[in-house]
């Protein structure tokens, strides 16, 4: 251990130096002046002994305490029994302990020095721990300041604890405006109203809907605008306190590009559907009429090919009907009035014929959308859910309902099939991913649950006016 002895009492210095060297200390001796401060820092001295209580020695002690490592050094002063009234000066200089000259027999001094060594090592360990903690906190602060993703930490009561620079830029709030407030202030309605229920449900049941998984949700900025964001939440336990860290990424541009790609795709689908209906369909209709006249003439003449031409007429008619059916599949929704309901009713009739199942349907007549693309996405979701119920769930009954509540529109597709396995999220099929993708594009929530009415699977699409731009008049 590196140890300094300072002061003016040469006899005491000699006794202390011998005692310390017996204990294998690396001893430095010097007079108590300010130059000695550099020696203390440079030599990394952790134990200081004052051979007296001179003003210079006590001043050196105070200056040492003022340095970064000052409180982690041990200072011991020697005082004579005759001058114990000066003890208050030692205490004022923050001396850790004192030794009286009467204790200078070898054994008792050795015990006091052993105690001082232990105290010094404890302080050194504390200093190293605090230093590592400071370095760790500095690294964490640096990461929080420089990361491109918004990072928000909340406690078990959903109160915001940290809010980094990227979060300030994304939500337009200063950290000082949100620290200590409920995180639901960053959510629009109705998510804001539902958030506390989710937190409480998780604490009571341990049922995780987002922690460790991540999902796409809607964020609310200070100026009142909303935006789609990807939220990944992790849970940590710090000193017995449960904390949640959310990493937020703005996916507005990603959603815009996806919508543009899908818009182009739907436009091409619509164009092909119209070409089938107006082009190929009309040509087949014309061929069918011409062929019918030829077949009629050949029949009147009792021509041997009359029956074959009649068969060709029927085949062309079937091809015409098939082309028009394909056209209706590619352009499923009439974009005026009851377009969604009419298209779903037609889809269900086709499903009953194709899959030999029973379909039930309940929906209001007057659903209107500002953006016709939303109708197409909804139709495709219901179409895919119905197909999955039969192909993967072996369902024989599919129940589709559309209901309007105060702040949301709920589309539910329930079946009596085998349902989804408990770990279906780990191995999602393409159909489920496409349904989730379409629901995100129109600002809707898609959930998969066990069916309450029919006992199979239930796919629930929840749309809010804030994202779907619909109305029921």
CSV table of N, CA, C and O in Angstrom, one decimal, residues 1-21 25-33 35-37 39-40 43 45 47-52 60:
chain,number,residue,atom,x,y,z
A,1,UNK,N,0.8,-1.2,0.0
A,1,UNK,CA,0.0,0.0,0.0
A,1,UNK,C,0.9,1.2,0.0
A,1,UNK,O,1.9,1.3,0.7
A,2,UNK,N,0.6,2.2,-0.9
A,2,UNK,CA,1.3,3.5,-0.9
A,2,UNK,C,0.8,4.4,0.2
A,2,UNK,O,-0.3,4.8,0.2
A,3,UNK,N,1.8,4.8,1.1
A,3,UNK,CA,1.4,5.6,2.3
A,3,UNK,C,2.3,6.8,2.4
A,3,UNK,O,3.5,6.7,2.2
A,4,UNK,N,1.7,7.9,2.8
A,4,UNK,CA,2.4,9.2,3.0
A,4,UNK,C,2.5,9.5,4.5
A,4,UNK,O,1.4,9.5,5.2
A,5,UNK,N,3.7,9.9,5.0
A,5,UNK,CA,3.8,10.4,6.4
A,5,UNK,C,4.3,11.9,6.2
A,5,UNK,O,5.3,12.2,5.5
A,6,UNK,N,3.5,12.8,6.8
A,6,UNK,CA,3.9,14.2,6.7
A,6,UNK,C,3.8,14.9,8.1
A,6,UNK,O,3.1,14.4,9.0
A,7,UNK,N,4.4,16.1,8.2
A,7,UNK,CA,4.4,16.8,9.5
A,7,UNK,C,5.8,17.2,9.9
A,7,UNK,O,6.8,17.1,9.1
A,8,UNK,N,5.9,17.7,11.2
A,8,UNK,CA,7.2,18.2,11.7
A,8,UNK,C,7.7,17.4,12.9
A,8,UNK,O,8.8,17.7,13.4
A,9,UNK,N,7.0,16.5,13.4
A,9,UNK,CA,7.4,15.7,14.6
A,9,UNK,C,8.3,14.5,14.1
A,9,UNK,O,7.7,13.5,13.7
A,10,UNK,N,9.6,14.7,14.1
A,10,UNK,CA,10.5,13.8,13.5
A,10,UNK,C,10.4,12.4,14.3
A,10,UNK,O,10.6,11.3,13.7
A,11,UNK,N,10.3,12.5,15.6
A,11,UNK,CA,10.3,11.3,16.4
A,11,UNK,C,9.0,10.4,16.0
A,11,UNK,O,9.2,9.2,15.8
A,12,UNK,N,7.9,11.1,15.9
A,12,UNK,CA,6.7,10.4,15.5
A,12,UNK,C,6.8,9.8,14.1
A,12,UNK,O,6.4,8.7,13.8
A,13,UNK,N,7.4,10.6,13.2
A,13,UNK,CA,7.6,10.1,11.8
A,13,UNK,C,8.4,8.9,11.8
A,13,UNK,O,8.1,7.9,11.1
A,14,UNK,N,9.4,8.8,12.6
A,14,UNK,CA,10.3,7.7,12.6
A,14,UNK,C,9.6,6.4,13.1
A,14,UNK,O,9.7,5.4,12.5
A,15,UNK,N,8.8,6.6,14.2
A,15,UNK,CA,8.0,5.5,14.7
A,15,UNK,C,7.0,4.9,13.7
A,15,UNK,O,6.9,3.7,13.5
A,16,UNK,N,6.3,5.9,13.1
A,16,UNK,CA,5.3,5.5,12.1
A,16,UNK,C,5.9,4.8,10.9
A,16,UNK,O,5.4,3.8,10.4
A,17,UNK,N,7.1,5.3,10.4
A,17,UNK,CA,7.7,4.8,9.3
A,17,UNK,C,8.2,3.3,9.5
A,17,UNK,O,7.9,2.4,8.7
A,18,UNK,N,8.8,3.1,10.7
A,18,UNK,CA,9.2,1.7,11.0
A,18,UNK,C,8.0,0.8,11.1
A,18,UNK,O,8.1,-0.4,10.6
A,19,UNK,N,6.9,1.2,11.7
A,19,UNK,CA,5.7,0.4,11.9
A,19,UNK,C,5.1,0.0,10.5
A,19,UNK,O,4.7,-1.1,10.3
A,20,UNK,N,5.1,1.0,9.6
A,20,UNK,CA,4.5,0.8,8.3
A,20,UNK,C,5.3,-0.1,7.4
A,20,UNK,O,4.8,-1.0,6.7
A,21,UNK,N,6.7,0.1,7.5
A,21,UNK,CA,7.5,-0.8,6.7
A,21,UNK,C,7.5,-2.2,7.2
A,21,UNK,O,7.6,-3.1,6.3
A,25,UNK,N,4.5,-1.5,3.8
A,25,UNK,CA,4.0,-0.3,3.1
A,25,UNK,C,5.1,0.3,2.3
A,25,UNK,O,6.3,0.2,2.7
A,26,UNK,N,4.7,0.9,1.2
A,26,UNK,CA,5.7,1.8,0.4
A,26,UNK,C,5.5,3.2,0.9
A,26,UNK,O,4.5,3.9,0.6
A,27,UNK,N,6.5,3.6,1.8
A,27,UNK,CA,6.3,4.8,2.6
A,27,UNK,C,7.0,6.0,1.9
A,27,UNK,O,8.1,5.9,1.4
A,28,UNK,N,6.2,7.1,1.8
A,28,UNK,CA,6.8,8.4,1.3
A,28,UNK,C,6.7,9.4,2.5
A,28,UNK,O,5.7,9.5,3.1
A,29,UNK,N,7.8,10.2,2.7
A,29,UNK,CA,7.8,11.2,3.7
A,29,UNK,C,8.0,12.5,3.1
A,29,UNK,O,8.9,12.7,2.2
A,30,UNK,N,7.3,13.5,3.6
A,30,UNK,CA,7.4,14.9,3.0
A,30,UNK,C,6.8,15.9,3.9
A,30,UNK,O,5.9,15.6,4.7
A,31,UNK,N,7.3,17.2,3.8
A,31,UNK,CA,6.7,18.2,4.6
A,31,UNK,C,5.3,18.6,4.0
A,31,UNK,O,5.1,18.6,2.8
A,32,UNK,N,4.4,19.1,4.9
A,32,UNK,CA,3.0,19.4,4.4
A,32,UNK,C,2.9,20.7,3.7
A,32,UNK,O,2.5,21.7,4.3
A,33,UNK,N,3.2,20.7,2.4
A,33,UNK,CA,3.0,22.0,1.7
A,33,UNK,C,2.2,21.6,0.4
A,33,UNK,O,1.9,20.4,0.2
A,35,UNK,N,2.9,21.5,-2.7
A,35,UNK,CA,3.6,20.7,-3.6
A,35,UNK,C,3.4,19.2,-3.4
A,35,UNK,O,3.4,18.4,-4.3
A,36,UNK,N,3.2,18.9,-2.1
A,36,UNK,CA,2.9,17.5,-1.7
A,36,UNK,C,1.6,17.0,-2.3
A,36,UNK,O,1.4,15.8,-2.5
A,37,UNK,N,0.7,17.9,-2.7
A,37,UNK,CA,-0.5,17.5,-3.3
A,37,UNK,C,-0.3,16.7,-4.6
A,37,UNK,O,-0.9,15.7,-4.9
A,39,UNK,N,2.4,15.0,-5.3
A,39,UNK,CA,2.9,13.7,-5.0
A,39,UNK,C,1.8,12.7,-4.6
A,39,UNK,O,1.8,11.6,-5.1
A,40,UNK,N,0.8,13.3,-3.9
A,40,UNK,CA,-0.3,12.4,-3.5
A,40,UNK,C,-1.1,11.9,-4.7
A,40,UNK,O,-1.4,10.7,-4.8
A,43,UNK,N,1.5,9.7,-7.2
A,43,UNK,CA,1.9,8.4,-6.6
A,43,UNK,C,0.7,7.6,-6.2
A,43,UNK,O,0.9,6.5,-5.7
A,45,UNK,N,-1.4,7.8,-3.7
A,45,UNK,CA,-1.3,7.5,-2.3
A,45,UNK,C,-2.8,7.4,-1.7
A,45,UNK,O,-3.6,8.3,-2.0
A,47,UNK,N,-3.3,6.2,1.8
A,47,UNK,CA,-3.3,6.4,3.2
A,47,UNK,C,-2.3,7.5,3.6
A,47,UNK,O,-1.1,7.5,3.2
A,48,UNK,N,-2.8,8.5,4.4
A,48,UNK,CA,-2.0,9.6,4.8
A,48,UNK,C,-2.0,9.7,6.3
A,48,UNK,O,-3.0,9.6,7.0
A,49,UNK,N,-0.7,9.8,6.9
A,49,UNK,CA,-0.6,9.9,8.4
A,49,UNK,C,0.0,11.3,8.7
A,49,UNK,O,1.1,11.6,8.1
A,50,UNK,N,-0.6,12.1,9.5
A,50,UNK,CA,-0.1,13.4,10.0
A,50,UNK,C,0.6,13.1,11.3
A,50,UNK,O,0.0,12.7,12.3
A,51,UNK,N,1.9,13.5,11.4
A,51,UNK,CA,2.7,13.3,12.6
A,51,UNK,C,2.3,14.3,13.7
A,51,UNK,O,2.7,14.1,14.8
A,52,UNK,N,1.6,15.3,13.3
A,52,UNK,CA,1.1,16.3,14.3
A,52,UNK,C,-0.2,16.9,13.8
A,52,UNK,O,-0.7,16.5,12.8
A,60,UNK,N,-3.4,20.7,4.3
A,60,UNK,CA,-3.1,19.7,3.3
A,60,UNK,C,-4.2,18.6,3.3
A,60,UNK,O,-4.6,18.2,2.2
